[in-house]
Amino acid sequence: MGLEALSSRAIIGEFYNALEQGTGARWVDMISMFFPDSDQAIEQYKWLGMSPAMVQWIGKRMAKGHNSFGIDVENLHFEATIEFLLRDLRRDKTRQAFIRIAEL
């Protein structure tokens, strides 16, 4: 492994490569919804309850109300730092350091 593979940019790039591969839980998309990036300290997500059940239409319409639900999500900062000695990174022929970084 050359010195160019040990730069901060290479380590950050390795982290984002692993992140883009989506090797985590693939079931998340099946049970969740994607919301765009947050730009507030606390995001409020509101949604309506279930749709009313279908009934036979006899006479006039029977309009039903709806329940409002919501959740507030506070944006918090997290960090994880891994420290390696440069000589250990240079001798890392099995890429164990990059594997640890990818696990973040």
PDB file of N, CA and C in Angstrom:
ATOM      1  N   MET A   1       0.851  -1.170   0.000  1.00  0.00           N
ATOM      2  CA  MET A   1       0.000   0.000   0.000  1.00  0.00           C
ATOM      3  C   MET A   1       0.894   1.228   0.000  1.00  0.00           C
ATOM      4  N   GLY A   2       0.716   2.099  -1.001  1.00  0.00           N
ATOM      5  CA  GLY A   2       1.535   3.291  -1.106  1.00  0.00           C
ATOM      6  C   GLY A   2       1.042   4.398  -0.194  1.00  0.00           C
ATOM      7  N   LEU A   3       1.883   5.423  -0.049  1.00  0.00           N
ATOM      8  CA  LEU A   3       1.520   6.535   0.813  1.00  0.00           C
ATOM      9  C   LEU A   3       0.290   7.267   0.302  1.00  0.00           C
ATOM     10  N   GLU A   4       0.093   7.278  -1.033  1.00  0.00           N
ATOM     11  CA  GLU A   4      -1.083   7.976  -1.557  1.00  0.00           C
ATOM     12  C   GLU A   4      -2.381   7.342  -1.071  1.00  0.00           C
ATOM     13  N   ALA A   5      -2.343   6.060  -0.702  1.00  0.00           N
ATOM     14  CA  ALA A   5      -3.542   5.386  -0.194  1.00  0.00           C
ATOM     15  C   ALA A   5      -3.791   5.691   1.275  1.00  0.00           C
ATOM     16  N   LEU A   6      -2.867   6.406   1.904  1.00  0.00           N
ATOM     17  CA  LEU A   6      -2.992   6.683   3.333  1.00  0.00           C
ATOM     18  C   LEU A   6      -3.408   8.113   3.623  1.00  0.00           C
ATOM     19  N   SER A   7      -3.692   8.905   2.610  1.00  0.00           N
ATOM     20  CA  SER A   7      -4.066  10.293   2.854  1.00  0.00           C
ATOM     21  C   SER A   7      -5.459  10.364   3.462  1.00  0.00           C
ATOM     22  N   SER A   8      -5.756  11.483   4.065  1.00  0.00           N
ATOM     23  CA  SER A   8      -7.086  11.677   4.648  1.00  0.00           C
ATOM     24  C   SER A   8      -8.161  11.565   3.576  1.00  0.00           C
ATOM     25  N   ARG A   9      -7.879  12.077   2.375  1.00  0.00           N
ATOM     26  CA  ARG A   9      -8.860  12.020   1.286  1.00  0.00           C
ATOM     27  C   ARG A   9      -9.148  10.583   0.893  1.00  0.00           C
ATOM     28  N   ALA A  10      -8.124   9.738   0.903  1.00  0.00           N
ATOM     29  CA  ALA A  10      -8.340   8.331   0.548  1.00  0.00           C
ATOM     30  C   ALA A  10      -9.181   7.626   1.601  1.00  0.00           C
ATOM     31  N   ILE A  11      -8.934   7.935   2.863  1.00  0.00           N
ATOM     32  CA  ILE A  11      -9.700   7.312   3.941  1.00  0.00           C
ATOM     33  C   ILE A  11     -11.152   7.787   3.900  1.00  0.00           C
ATOM     34  N   ILE A  12     -11.359   9.073   3.694  1.00  0.00           N
ATOM     35  CA  ILE A  12     -12.719   9.604   3.582  1.00  0.00           C
ATOM     36  C   ILE A  12     -13.414   8.999   2.364  1.00  0.00           C
ATOM     37  N   GLY A  13     -12.690   8.889   1.258  1.00  0.00           N
ATOM     38  CA  GLY A  13     -13.257   8.276   0.057  1.00  0.00           C
ATOM     39  C   GLY A  13     -13.644   6.829   0.279  1.00  0.00           C
ATOM     40  N   GLU A  14     -12.828   6.100   1.009  1.00  0.00           N
ATOM     41  CA  GLU A  14     -13.138   4.702   1.320  1.00  0.00           C
ATOM     42  C   GLU A  14     -14.409   4.610   2.168  1.00  0.00           C
ATOM     43  N   PHE A  15     -14.578   5.533   3.094  1.00  0.00           N
ATOM     44  CA  PHE A  15     -15.788   5.568   3.919  1.00  0.00           C
ATOM     45  C   PHE A  15     -17.022   5.791   3.047  1.00  0.00           C
ATOM     46  N   TYR A  16     -16.961   6.781   2.150  1.00  0.00           N
ATOM     47  CA  TYR A  16     -18.121   7.071   1.296  1.00  0.00           C
ATOM     48  C   TYR A  16     -18.367   5.967   0.277  1.00  0.00           C
ATOM     49  N   ASN A  17     -17.320   5.299  -0.178  1.00  0.00           N
ATOM     50  CA  ASN A  17     -17.514   4.135  -1.064  1.00  0.00           C
ATOM     51  C   ASN A  17     -18.348   3.071  -0.364  1.00  0.00           C
ATOM     52  N   ALA A  18     -17.992   2.765   0.859  1.00  0.00           N
ATOM     53  CA  ALA A  18     -18.733   1.752   1.620  1.00  0.00           C
ATOM     54  C   ALA A  18     -20.155   2.217   1.888  1.00  0.00           C
ATOM     55  N   LEU A  19     -20.319   3.501   2.155  1.00  0.00           N
ATOM     56  CA  LEU A  19     -21.648   4.035   2.425  1.00  0.00           C
ATOM     57  C   LEU A  19     -22.550   3.927   1.198  1.00  0.00           C
ATOM     58  N   GLU A  20     -22.014   4.195   0.016  1.00  0.00           N
ATOM     59  CA  GLU A  20     -22.798   4.130  -1.220  1.00  0.00           C
ATOM     60  C   GLU A  20     -23.154   2.703  -1.605  1.00  0.00           C
ATOM     61  N   GLN A  21     -22.375   1.740  -1.175  1.00  0.00           N
ATOM     62  CA  GLN A  21     -22.659   0.352  -1.535  1.00  0.00           C
ATOM     63  C   GLN A  21     -23.916  -0.160  -0.847  1.00  0.00           C
ATOM     64  N   GLY A  22     -24.329   0.493   0.209  1.00  0.00           N
ATOM     65  CA  GLY A  22     -25.554   0.105   0.889  1.00  0.00           C
ATOM     66  C   GLY A  22     -25.517  -1.319   1.409  1.00  0.00           C
ATOM     67  N   THR A  23     -24.409  -1.692   2.017  1.00  0.00           N
ATOM     68  CA  THR A  23     -24.277  -3.062   2.503  1.00  0.00           C
ATOM     69  C   THR A  23     -25.041  -3.300   3.795  1.00  0.00           C
ATOM     70  N   GLY A  24     -25.706  -2.268   4.287  1.00  0.00           N
ATOM     71  CA  GLY A  24     -26.457  -2.402   5.540  1.00  0.00           C
ATOM     72  C   GLY A  24     -27.773  -3.121   5.323  1.00  0.00           C
ATOM     73  N   ALA A  25     -28.736  -2.753   6.091  1.00  0.00           N
ATOM     74  CA  ALA A  25     -30.036  -3.418   6.053  1.00  0.00           C
ATOM     75  C   ALA A  25     -30.802  -3.023   4.796  1.00  0.00           C
ATOM     76  N   ARG A  26     -31.022  -3.965   3.911  1.00  0.00           N
ATOM     77  CA  ARG A  26     -31.738  -3.699   2.661  1.00  0.00           C
ATOM     78  C   ARG A  26     -33.251  -3.643   2.869  1.00  0.00           C
ATOM     79  N   TRP A  27     -33.733  -4.038   4.015  1.00  0.00           N
ATOM     80  CA  TRP A  27     -35.161  -4.027   4.294  1.00  0.00           C
ATOM     81  C   TRP A  27     -35.671  -2.654   4.682  1.00  0.00           C
ATOM     82  N   VAL A  28     -34.778  -1.720   4.938  1.00  0.00           N
ATOM     83  CA  VAL A  28     -35.183  -0.402   5.407  1.00  0.00           C
ATOM     84  C   VAL A  28     -36.114   0.282   4.405  1.00  0.00           C
ATOM     85  N   ASP A  29     -35.809   0.216   3.103  1.00  0.00           N
ATOM     86  CA  ASP A  29     -36.645   0.863   2.096  1.00  0.00           C
ATOM     87  C   ASP A  29     -38.051   0.278   2.041  1.00  0.00           C
ATOM     88  N   MET A  30     -38.209  -0.967   2.436  1.00  0.00           N
ATOM     89  CA  MET A  30     -39.524  -1.595   2.370  1.00  0.00           C
ATOM     90  C   MET A  30     -40.457  -1.122   3.484  1.00  0.00           C
ATOM     91  N   ILE A  31     -39.910  -0.606   4.571  1.00  0.00           N
ATOM     92  CA  ILE A  31     -40.759  -0.222   5.704  1.00  0.00           C
ATOM     93  C   ILE A  31     -40.656   1.257   6.054  1.00  0.00           C
ATOM     94  N   SER A  32     -39.973   2.039   5.237  1.00  0.00           N
ATOM     95  CA  SER A  32     -39.792   3.440   5.590  1.00  0.00           C
ATOM     96  C   SER A  32     -39.983   4.337   4.375  1.00  0.00           C
ATOM     97  N   MET A  33     -39.965   5.634   4.617  1.00  0.00           N
ATOM     98  CA  MET A  33     -40.056   6.638   3.568  1.00  0.00           C
ATOM     99  C   MET A  33     -38.829   7.531   3.648  1.00  0.00           C
ATOM    100  N   PHE A  34     -38.353   7.991   2.498  1.00  0.00           N
ATOM    101  CA  PHE A  34     -37.209   8.892   2.446  1.00  0.00           C
ATOM    102  C   PHE A  34     -37.683  10.335   2.539  1.00  0.00           C
ATOM    103  N   PHE A  35     -37.055  11.115   3.407  1.00  0.00           N
ATOM    104  CA  PHE A  35     -37.317  12.539   3.499  1.00  0.00           C
ATOM    105  C   PHE A  35     -36.043  13.272   3.126  1.00  0.00           C
ATOM    106  N   PRO A  36     -36.148  14.402   2.439  1.00  0.00           N
ATOM    107  CA  PRO A  36     -34.945  15.131   2.029  1.00  0.00           C
ATOM    108  C   PRO A  36     -34.133  15.619   3.228  1.00  0.00           C
ATOM    109  N   ASP A  37     -32.939  16.114   2.927  1.00  0.00           N
ATOM    110  CA  ASP A  37     -32.027  16.573   3.980  1.00  0.00           C
ATOM    111  C   ASP A  37     -32.704  17.570   4.906  1.00  0.00           C
ATOM    112  N   SER A  38     -32.334  17.505   6.149  1.00  0.00           N
ATOM    113  CA  SER A  38     -32.876  18.377   7.167  1.00  0.00           C
ATOM    114  C   SER A  38     -32.097  19.689   7.203  1.00  0.00           C
ATOM    115  N   ASP A  39     -32.796  20.786   7.437  1.00  0.00           N
ATOM    116  CA  ASP A  39     -32.130  22.084   7.558  1.00  0.00           C
ATOM    117  C   ASP A  39     -32.568  22.820   8.830  1.00  0.00           C
ATOM    118  N   GLN A  40     -33.131  22.080   9.781  1.00  0.00           N
ATOM    119  CA  GLN A  40     -33.608  22.676  11.016  1.00  0.00           C
ATOM    120  C   GLN A  40     -33.100  21.871  12.209  1.00  0.00           C
ATOM    121  N   ALA A  41     -33.101  22.503  13.376  1.00  0.00           N
ATOM    122  CA  ALA A  41     -32.661  21.819  14.590  1.00  0.00           C
ATOM    123  C   ALA A  41     -33.622  20.695  14.964  1.00  0.00           C
ATOM    124  N   ILE A  42     -34.914  20.934  14.774  1.00  0.00           N
ATOM    125  CA  ILE A  42     -35.939  19.915  15.052  1.00  0.00           C
ATOM    126  C   ILE A  42     -36.872  19.858  13.852  1.00  0.00           C
ATOM    127  N   GLU A  43     -37.035  18.681  13.301  1.00  0.00           N
ATOM    128  CA  GLU A  43     -37.945  18.478  12.171  1.00  0.00           C
ATOM    129  C   GLU A  43     -39.255  17.911  12.705  1.00  0.00           C
ATOM    130  N   GLN A  44     -40.365  18.439  12.214  1.00  0.00           N
ATOM    131  CA  GLN A  44     -41.676  17.926  12.596  1.00  0.00           C
ATOM    132  C   GLN A  44     -42.264  17.197  11.398  1.00  0.00           C
ATOM    133  N   TYR A  45     -42.555  15.923  11.577  1.00  0.00           N
ATOM    134  CA  TYR A  45     -43.156  15.110  10.528  1.00  0.00           C
ATOM    135  C   TYR A  45     -44.579  14.787  10.963  1.00  0.00           C
ATOM    136  N   LYS A  46     -45.526  15.205  10.167  1.00  0.00           N
ATOM    137  CA  LYS A  46     -46.935  14.982  10.485  1.00  0.00           C
ATOM    138  C   LYS A  46     -47.533  14.068   9.423  1.00  0.00           C
ATOM    139  N   TRP A  47     -48.508  13.271   9.808  1.00  0.00           N
ATOM    140  CA  TRP A  47     -49.202  12.414   8.853  1.00  0.00           C
ATOM    141  C   TRP A  47     -50.621  12.187   9.334  1.00  0.00           C
ATOM    142  N   LEU A  48     -51.445  11.733   8.412  1.00  0.00           N
ATOM    143  CA  LEU A  48     -52.848  11.462   8.723  1.00  0.00           C
ATOM    144  C   LEU A  48     -53.000  10.002   9.090  1.00  0.00           C
ATOM    145  N   GLY A  49     -54.104   9.685   9.743  1.00  0.00           N
ATOM    146  CA  GLY A  49     -54.387   8.300  10.091  1.00  0.00           C
ATOM    147  C   GLY A  49     -54.784   7.501   8.859  1.00  0.00           C
ATOM    148  N   MET A  50     -55.302   6.334   9.086  1.00  0.00           N
ATOM    149  CA  MET A  50     -55.713   5.437   8.004  1.00  0.00           C
ATOM    150  C   MET A  50     -56.919   6.005   7.252  1.00  0.00           C
ATOM    151  N   SER A  51     -57.058   5.599   5.995  1.00  0.00           N
ATOM    152  CA  SER A  51     -58.239   5.950   5.210  1.00  0.00           C
ATOM    153  C   SER A  51     -59.435   5.176   5.749  1.00  0.00           C
ATOM    154  N   PRO A  52     -60.646   5.754   5.628  1.00  0.00           N
ATOM    155  CA  PRO A  52     -61.810   5.021   6.130  1.00  0.00           C
ATOM    156  C   PRO A  52     -62.091   3.781   5.279  1.00  0.00           C
ATOM    157  N   ALA A  53     -62.751   2.807   5.888  1.00  0.00           N
ATOM    158  CA  ALA A  53     -63.106   1.580   5.172  1.00  0.00           C
ATOM    159  C   ALA A  53     -64.211   1.874   4.162  1.00  0.00           C
ATOM    160  N   MET A  54     -64.224   1.131   3.078  1.00  0.00           N
ATOM    161  CA  MET A  54     -65.265   1.280   2.061  1.00  0.00           C
ATOM    162  C   MET A  54     -66.585   0.718   2.602  1.00  0.00           C
ATOM    163  N   VAL A  55     -67.677   1.421   2.300  1.00  0.00           N
ATOM    164  CA  VAL A  55     -69.018   0.951   2.663  1.00  0.00           C
ATOM    165  C   VAL A  55     -69.911   1.105   1.433  1.00  0.00           C
ATOM    166  N   GLN A  56     -70.971   0.368   1.403  1.00  0.00           N
ATOM    167  CA  GLN A  56     -71.898   0.464   0.281  1.00  0.00           C
ATOM    168  C   GLN A  56     -72.520   1.858   0.267  1.00  0.00           C
ATOM    169  N   TRP A  57     -72.596   2.449  -0.924  1.00  0.00           N
ATOM    170  CA  TRP A  57     -73.106   3.808  -1.057  1.00  0.00           C
ATOM    171  C   TRP A  57     -74.628   3.753  -1.187  1.00  0.00           C
ATOM    172  N   ILE A  58     -75.280   4.150  -0.141  1.00  0.00           N
ATOM    173  CA  ILE A  58     -76.740   4.197  -0.122  1.00  0.00           C
ATOM    174  C   ILE A  58     -77.129   5.604   0.320  1.00  0.00           C
ATOM    175  N   GLY A  59     -77.778   6.348  -0.550  1.00  0.00           N
ATOM    176  CA  GLY A  59     -78.176   7.708  -0.189  1.00  0.00           C
ATOM    177  C   GLY A  59     -77.035   8.686  -0.332  1.00  0.00           C
ATOM    178  N   LYS A  60     -76.856   9.543   0.669  1.00  0.00           N
ATOM    179  CA  LYS A  60     -75.827  10.578   0.590  1.00  0.00           C
ATOM    180  C   LYS A  60     -74.454  10.054   1.023  1.00  0.00           C
ATOM    181  N   ARG A  61     -73.445  10.837   0.743  1.00  0.00           N
ATOM    182  CA  ARG A  61     -72.071  10.479   1.132  1.00  0.00           C
ATOM    183  C   ARG A  61     -71.915  10.574   2.643  1.00  0.00           C
ATOM    184  N   MET A  62     -71.068   9.720   3.194  1.00  0.00           N
ATOM    185  CA  MET A  62     -70.797   9.701   4.625  1.00  0.00           C
ATOM    186  C   MET A  62     -69.333  10.086   4.851  1.00  0.00           C
ATOM    187  N   ALA A  63     -69.079  11.390   4.832  1.00  0.00           N
ATOM    188  CA  ALA A  63     -67.703  11.877   4.980  1.00  0.00           C
ATOM    189  C   ALA A  63     -67.175  11.551   6.373  1.00  0.00           C
ATOM    190  N   LYS A  64     -65.950  11.082   6.435  1.00  0.00           N
ATOM    191  CA  LYS A  64     -65.294  10.744   7.701  1.00  0.00           C
ATOM    192  C   LYS A  64     -64.159  11.744   7.946  1.00  0.00           C
ATOM    193  N   GLY A  65     -63.939  12.044   9.168  1.00  0.00           N
ATOM    194  CA  GLY A  65     -62.808  12.888   9.533  1.00  0.00           C
ATOM    195  C   GLY A  65     -61.522  12.070   9.499  1.00  0.00           C
ATOM    196  N   HIS A  66     -60.470  12.637   9.974  1.00  0.00           N
ATOM    197  CA  HIS A  66     -59.204  11.906  10.035  1.00  0.00           C
ATOM    198  C   HIS A  66     -58.466  12.266  11.315  1.00  0.00           C
ATOM    199  N   ASN A  67     -57.602  11.392  11.731  1.00  0.00           N
ATOM    200  CA  ASN A  67     -56.756  11.633  12.906  1.00  0.00           C
ATOM    201  C   ASN A  67     -55.434  12.220  12.431  1.00  0.00           C
ATOM    202  N   SER A  68     -54.896  13.134  13.178  1.00  0.00           N
ATOM    203  CA  SER A  68     -53.586  13.690  12.864  1.00  0.00           C
ATOM    204  C   SER A  68     -52.563  13.106  13.825  1.00  0.00           C
ATOM    205  N   PHE A  69     -51.453  12.686  13.275  1.00  0.00           N
ATOM    206  CA  PHE A  69     -50.365  12.140  14.067  1.00  0.00           C
ATOM    207  C   PHE A  69     -49.084  12.875  13.688  1.00  0.00           C
ATOM    208  N   GLY A  70     -48.086  12.758  14.503  1.00  0.00           N
ATOM    209  CA  GLY A  70     -46.823  13.399  14.175  1.00  0.00           C
ATOM    210  C   GLY A  70     -45.715  12.970  15.102  1.00  0.00           C
ATOM    211  N   ILE A  71     -44.523  13.371  14.715  1.00  0.00           N
ATOM    212  CA  ILE A  71     -43.344  13.077  15.521  1.00  0.00           C
ATOM    213  C   ILE A  71     -42.350  14.210  15.310  1.00  0.00           C
ATOM    214  N   ASP A  72     -41.645  14.588  16.362  1.00  0.00           N
ATOM    215  CA  ASP A  72     -40.579  15.585  16.268  1.00  0.00           C
ATOM    216  C   ASP A  72     -39.247  14.858  16.354  1.00  0.00           C
ATOM    217  N   VAL A  73     -38.374  15.134  15.404  1.00  0.00           N
ATOM    218  CA  VAL A  73     -37.055  14.507  15.369  1.00  0.00           C
ATOM    219  C   VAL A  73     -36.010  15.593  15.564  1.00  0.00           C
ATOM    220  N   GLU A  74     -35.231  15.456  16.627  1.00  0.00           N
ATOM    221  CA  GLU A  74     -34.178  16.424  16.921  1.00  0.00           C
ATOM    222  C   GLU A  74     -32.903  16.008  16.217  1.00  0.00           C
ATOM    223  N   ASN A  75     -32.287  16.946  15.516  1.00  0.00           N
ATOM    224  CA  ASN A  75     -31.026  16.674  14.834  1.00  0.00           C
ATOM    225  C   ASN A  75     -29.870  16.811  15.828  1.00  0.00           C
ATOM    226  N   LEU A  76     -29.192  15.723  16.075  1.00  0.00           N
ATOM    227  CA  LEU A  76     -28.058  15.700  16.983  1.00  0.00           C
ATOM    228  C   LEU A  76     -26.792  15.368  16.204  1.00  0.00           C
ATOM    229  N   HIS A  77     -25.669  15.784  16.717  1.00  0.00           N
ATOM    230  CA  HIS A  77     -24.384  15.500  16.070  1.00  0.00           C
ATOM    231  C   HIS A  77     -23.748  14.277  16.721  1.00  0.00           C
ATOM    232  N   PHE A  78     -23.193  13.402  15.889  1.00  0.00           N
ATOM    233  CA  PHE A  78     -22.507  12.212  16.363  1.00  0.00           C
ATOM    234  C   PHE A  78     -21.117  12.176  15.746  1.00  0.00           C
ATOM    235  N   GLU A  79     -20.225  11.445  16.355  1.00  0.00           N
ATOM    236  CA  GLU A  79     -18.892  11.284  15.785  1.00  0.00           C
ATOM    237  C   GLU A  79     -18.319   9.943  16.194  1.00  0.00           C
ATOM    238  N   ALA A  80     -17.415   9.465  15.387  1.00  0.00           N
ATOM    239  CA  ALA A  80     -16.643   8.259  15.701  1.00  0.00           C
ATOM    240  C   ALA A  80     -15.258   8.470  15.111  1.00  0.00           C
ATOM    241  N   THR A  81     -14.243   8.307  15.899  1.00  0.00           N
ATOM    242  CA  THR A  81     -12.876   8.539  15.467  1.00  0.00           C
ATOM    243  C   THR A  81     -12.065   7.275  15.674  1.00  0.00           C
ATOM    244  N   ILE A  82     -11.327   6.898  14.649  1.00  0.00           N
ATOM    245  CA  ILE A  82     -10.423   5.753  14.752  1.00  0.00           C
ATOM    246  C   ILE A  82      -9.007   6.290  14.572  1.00  0.00           C
ATOM    247  N   GLU A  83      -8.130   5.896  15.454  1.00  0.00           N
ATOM    248  CA  GLU A  83      -6.743   6.365  15.383  1.00  0.00           C
ATOM    249  C   GLU A  83      -5.837   5.207  14.974  1.00  0.00           C
ATOM    250  N   PHE A  84      -4.989   5.459  13.983  1.00  0.00           N
ATOM    251  CA  PHE A  84      -4.004   4.477  13.528  1.00  0.00           C
ATOM    252  C   PHE A  84      -2.638   5.140  13.513  1.00  0.00           C
ATOM    253  N   LEU A  85      -1.631   4.386  13.846  1.00  0.00           N
ATOM    254  CA  LEU A  85      -0.263   4.868  13.659  1.00  0.00           C
ATOM    255  C   LEU A  85       0.068   4.751  12.183  1.00  0.00           C
ATOM    256  N   LEU A  86       0.787   5.731  11.651  1.00  0.00           N
ATOM    257  CA  LEU A  86       1.121   5.736  10.234  1.00  0.00           C
ATOM    258  C   LEU A  86       1.900   4.484   9.843  1.00  0.00           C
ATOM    259  N   ARG A  87       2.796   4.035  10.711  1.00  0.00           N
ATOM    260  CA  ARG A  87       3.582   2.838  10.383  1.00  0.00           C
ATOM    261  C   ARG A  87       2.683   1.601  10.300  1.00  0.00           C
ATOM    262  N   ASP A  88       1.628   1.563  11.131  1.00  0.00           N
ATOM    263  CA  ASP A  88       0.705   0.435  11.056  1.00  0.00           C
ATOM    264  C   ASP A  88      -0.097   0.468   9.761  1.00  0.00           C
ATOM    265  N   LEU A  89      -0.479   1.657   9.329  1.00  0.00           N
ATOM    266  CA  LEU A  89      -1.189   1.771   8.060  1.00  0.00           C
ATOM    267  C   LEU A  89      -0.301   1.350   6.896  1.00  0.00           C
ATOM    268  N   ARG A  90       0.959   1.708   6.951  1.00  0.00           N
ATOM    269  CA  ARG A  90       1.897   1.337   5.868  1.00  0.00           C
ATOM    270  C   ARG A  90       2.099  -0.178   5.800  1.00  0.00           C
ATOM    271  N   ARG A  91       2.042  -0.847   6.939  1.00  0.00           N
ATOM    272  CA  ARG A  91       2.276  -2.295   6.987  1.00  0.00           C
ATOM    273  C   ARG A  91       0.997  -3.114   6.832  1.00  0.00           C
ATOM    274  N   ASP A  92      -0.114  -2.462   6.695  1.00  0.00           N
ATOM    275  CA  ASP A  92      -1.417  -3.138   6.648  1.00  0.00           C
ATOM    276  C   ASP A  92      -1.660  -3.750   5.265  1.00  0.00           C
ATOM    277  N   LYS A  93      -1.159  -4.959   5.045  1.00  0.00           N
ATOM    278  CA  LYS A  93      -1.292  -5.618   3.744  1.00  0.00           C
ATOM    279  C   LYS A  93      -2.657  -6.236   3.539  1.00  0.00           C
ATOM    280  N   THR A  94      -3.400  -6.459   4.617  1.00  0.00           N
ATOM    281  CA  THR A  94      -4.728  -7.073   4.493  1.00  0.00           C
ATOM    282  C   THR A  94      -5.845  -6.027   4.530  1.00  0.00           C
ATOM    283  N   ARG A  95      -5.484  -4.753   4.523  1.00  0.00           N
ATOM    284  CA  ARG A  95      -6.445  -3.640   4.509  1.00  0.00           C
ATOM    285  C   ARG A  95      -7.388  -3.661   5.706  1.00  0.00           C
ATOM    286  N   GLN A  96      -6.913  -4.122   6.850  1.00  0.00           N
ATOM    287  CA  GLN A  96      -7.748  -4.163   8.055  1.00  0.00           C
ATOM    288  C   GLN A  96      -8.177  -2.757   8.491  1.00  0.00           C
ATOM    289  N   ALA A  97      -7.306  -1.778   8.308  1.00  0.00           N
ATOM    290  CA  ALA A  97      -7.661  -0.407   8.694  1.00  0.00           C
ATOM    291  C   ALA A  97      -8.841   0.090   7.857  1.00  0.00           C
ATOM    292  N   PHE A  98      -8.801  -0.156   6.554  1.00  0.00           N
ATOM    293  CA  PHE A  98      -9.895   0.288   5.685  1.00  0.00           C
ATOM    294  C   PHE A  98     -11.179  -0.491   5.973  1.00  0.00           C
ATOM    295  N   ILE A  99     -11.061  -1.726   6.384  1.00  0.00           N
ATOM    296  CA  ILE A  99     -12.246  -2.497   6.775  1.00  0.00           C
ATOM    297  C   ILE A  99     -12.885  -1.880   7.992  1.00  0.00           C
ATOM    298  N   ARG A 100     -12.076  -1.467   8.980  1.00  0.00           N
ATOM    299  CA  ARG A 100     -12.614  -0.798  10.169  1.00  0.00           C
ATOM    300  C   ARG A 100     -13.295   0.502   9.799  1.00  0.00           C
ATOM    301  N   ILE A 101     -12.689   1.272   8.893  1.00  0.00           N
ATOM    302  CA  ILE A 101     -13.270   2.535   8.456  1.00  0.00           C
ATOM    303  C   ILE A 101     -14.600   2.270   7.740  1.00  0.00           C
ATOM    304  N   ALA A 102     -14.652   1.249   6.906  1.00  0.00           N
ATOM    305  CA  ALA A 102     -15.882   0.933   6.178  1.00  0.00           C
ATOM    306  C   ALA A 102     -16.995   0.499   7.128  1.00  0.00           C
ATOM    307  N   GLU A 103     -16.648  -0.055   8.285  1.00  0.00           N
ATOM    308  CA  GLU A 103     -17.656  -0.482   9.256  1.00  0.00           C
ATOM    309  C   GLU A 103     -18.358   0.699   9.924  1.00  0.00           C
ATOM    310  N   LEU A 104     -17.772   1.889   9.813  1.00  0.00           N
ATOM    311  CA  LEU A 104     -18.426   3.064  10.399  1.00  0.00           C
ATOM    312  C   LEU A 104     -19.732   3.317   9.696  1.00  0.00           C
TER     313      LEU A 104
END
